[in-house]
Amino acid sequence: MEKRPDLRSFLQYLPIVAQSSSLLWPPSVEEELQTMSKGPSESMVSSGEALALHIMNIRQSLSLNASDLAPNALQGYALFFDKKISREEATNFFGEVVPGLCGLLLKLPSMLEMHYQKSDHVLDGVMSGLRILGPQEAGIVFLSQELIAALLACSFFCLFPELDRRIKNLQGINFDELFSFLYTRQYTKQESKIRCIIHYFERICQCIPTGFVSFERKILPLEYNHCYVSYPAADYWAKSITPLCSVEVHTSGVIEDQPGEALEVDFADEYFGGLTLRNGCLQEEIRFMINPELIVGMLFLPRMDKNEAIEIVGVERFSLYSGFGSSFQFVGDYTDKKELDTFMRRKRRVVAIDATRQPGMRQYKPDGLLREVNKAFSGYLHRCKHQVDPQLPLPSYSANQIVESSQVWCIDHHEEKKIGVATGNWGCGVFGGDPELKVMLQWLAISQSGRPFLSYYTFGLQALQNLNQVTERLALQELTVGDLWNILVEYSSERLTRRTRLGFFSWLMTYLSS
């Protein structure tokens, strides 16, 4: 066990220790968890204040510095459980959920041992064990929902060591900042984020999910290879003869409620999860709250580079919500009815791609256009083999990985080819991107990747009120990806040189008429 390179490299990021070929908790920690697992009559943990004290005790037993916790985090725990929820809710939490989470934590060492023993056989020899999936390292990690629940219980009790995580471009994974912001700012949205997490713990303590979730780092290689798609140059897009895919425009509704099976776009930060465990409440943070299993990816997925995306398959949704940003609120329970695939993953596919922040006029420059379309392209490409065509290279990570991994990573070639993309105003809003430009760049990337359709949610954005008419007009023109790319380049050149101040849609109608 201790000789495994994946476990050996990742052990420093876990709160447990390896000893005599076994993984285990330090004796004092195990004793504390055993006591808490028996309920408040034994542990005396019946309030937020008592819970905070026990969190400190366990952290001290793990030799974790008190200074590593966010200021006032423990006061935040006390505030939430003693003031923000009803006594009935608190009684249930301390009587049922805390013992359940401690029971999960007691099983964590054996779960991890089982995980590593089985990980080499999930994908017929392809490594899928828990490890850091670093930049430019294409790979996949398969985790059971039960193991994810145990790891998130570690986050709740703030048991992960934070040392060296920032050096490796990894986010903080403990929940201390989540509770710290509740105490210092007392935002309604912060309380609702915590309620989503607590509801998830209530659900899994009632019935442990038995499925699996995969986390995959997808890469467009920067080095050119004539047999595979590498990071495309502008010429690749300009000369493409791929037809534009069909478009469905939705002026209401949200991506995660997409009725059919589609790749659901997470408007990600370059750091997976963004401000989820801090003070953010953007689309990505909301998504991580209603699908808390996404949070565990922050444990082992460092910052994304310009040619990378992260695809997650199998996460279960647990919560209903309303609002956005400061108006975000937890509404209640959600029962996820997505079917399971042959790997026991829910047929819910989420792809995280990060747009350029505050691009200003840079987004109209050739490099700006290329960066965004290639970032989207890296997320939308699927992993199955295609017939070799030197004029249209294969989507891939690298020459050897496509041969080794494509058939086992992709469950069904024909099923994959039917899956489109559900997306929205990626890179707009607080990121400051031009929504008319961004939707066209996404359309190009989705079409070129071979996806059959684009399902676009405008979230009522006024700038996109004519999107349906524009896409219908372009479809009637039977334009190719190359045609639309060249039109975007021409428009962007005019914006840069101040020859036009029109938005793309208005400019396009004049262009097509002429």
mmCIF file of C-alpha atoms in Angstrom, residues 28-59 61 77 92-106 153 156-159 205:
data_model
loop_
_atom_site.group_PDB
_atom_site.id
_atom_site.type_symbol
_atom_site.label_atom_id
_atom_site.label_comp_id
_atom_site.label_asym_id
_atom_site.label_seq_id
_atom_site.Cartn_x
_atom_site.Cartn_y
_atom_site.Cartn_z
ATOM 1 C CA SER A 28 -6.361 10.281 20.134
ATOM 2 C CA VAL A 29 -8.317 11.308 17.044
ATOM 3 C CA GLU A 30 -9.917 7.892 16.707
ATOM 4 C CA GLU A 31 -10.941 8.009 20.358
ATOM 5 C CA GLU A 32 -12.509 11.441 19.913
ATOM 6 C CA LEU A 33 -14.384 10.327 16.784
ATOM 7 C CA GLN A 34 -15.586 7.157 18.525
ATOM 8 C CA THR A 35 -17.025 9.220 21.355
ATOM 9 C CA MET A 36 -18.733 11.701 19.027
ATOM 10 C CA SER A 37 -20.162 8.879 16.911
ATOM 11 C CA LYS A 38 -22.185 7.701 19.955
ATOM 12 C CA GLY A 39 -24.199 10.908 20.049
ATOM 13 C CA PRO A 40 -24.550 13.877 22.402
ATOM 14 C CA SER A 41 -25.317 11.712 25.458
ATOM 15 C CA GLU A 42 -21.723 10.441 25.315
ATOM 16 C CA SER A 43 -19.858 13.295 23.618
ATOM 17 C CA MET A 44 -21.804 16.239 25.082
ATOM 18 C CA VAL A 45 -21.730 17.794 21.578
ATOM 19 C CA SER A 46 -25.207 19.328 21.523
ATOM 20 C CA SER A 47 -24.443 22.907 20.487
ATOM 21 C CA GLY A 48 -22.395 24.852 17.967
ATOM 22 C CA GLU A 49 -20.133 26.068 20.742
ATOM 23 C CA ALA A 50 -19.417 22.496 21.881
ATOM 24 C CA LEU A 51 -18.869 21.405 18.280
ATOM 25 C CA ALA A 52 -16.301 24.174 17.771
ATOM 26 C CA LEU A 53 -14.442 23.040 20.893
ATOM 27 C CA HIS A 54 -14.255 19.447 19.649
ATOM 28 C CA ILE A 55 -13.076 20.615 16.233
ATOM 29 C CA MET A 56 -10.192 22.363 17.973
ATOM 30 C CA ASN A 57 -9.418 19.251 20.025
ATOM 31 C CA ILE A 58 -9.240 17.025 16.949
ATOM 32 C CA ARG A 59 -7.110 19.550 15.074
ATOM 33 C CA SER A 61 -4.413 15.915 17.975
ATOM 34 C CA TYR A 77 -19.919 27.426 13.748
ATOM 35 C CA ASN A 92 -31.514 16.560 14.715
ATOM 36 C CA PHE A 93 -28.095 17.696 13.534
ATOM 37 C CA PHE A 94 -26.273 16.916 16.767
ATOM 38 C CA GLY A 95 -28.291 13.780 17.449
ATOM 39 C CA GLU A 96 -28.143 12.202 13.986
ATOM 40 C CA VAL A 97 -25.817 14.008 11.584
ATOM 41 C CA VAL A 98 -22.718 14.611 13.723
ATOM 42 C CA PRO A 99 -22.618 10.954 14.869
ATOM 43 C CA GLY A 100 -23.155 9.863 11.269
ATOM 44 C CA LEU A 101 -20.320 12.028 9.978
ATOM 45 C CA CYS A 102 -17.987 10.773 12.711
ATOM 46 C CA GLY A 103 -18.918 7.210 11.766
ATOM 47 C CA LEU A 104 -17.933 8.007 8.181
ATOM 48 C CA LEU A 105 -14.646 9.482 9.352
ATOM 49 C CA LEU A 106 -13.870 6.345 11.350
ATOM 50 C CA ALA A 153 -16.846 15.369 6.471
ATOM 51 C CA PHE A 156 -16.617 20.176 7.729
ATOM 52 C CA PHE A 157 -14.462 19.387 10.767
ATOM 53 C CA CYS A 158 -11.521 21.328 9.209
ATOM 54 C CA LEU A 159 -9.165 18.340 9.337
ATOM 55 C CA CYS A 205 -26.432 10.317 6.890
#
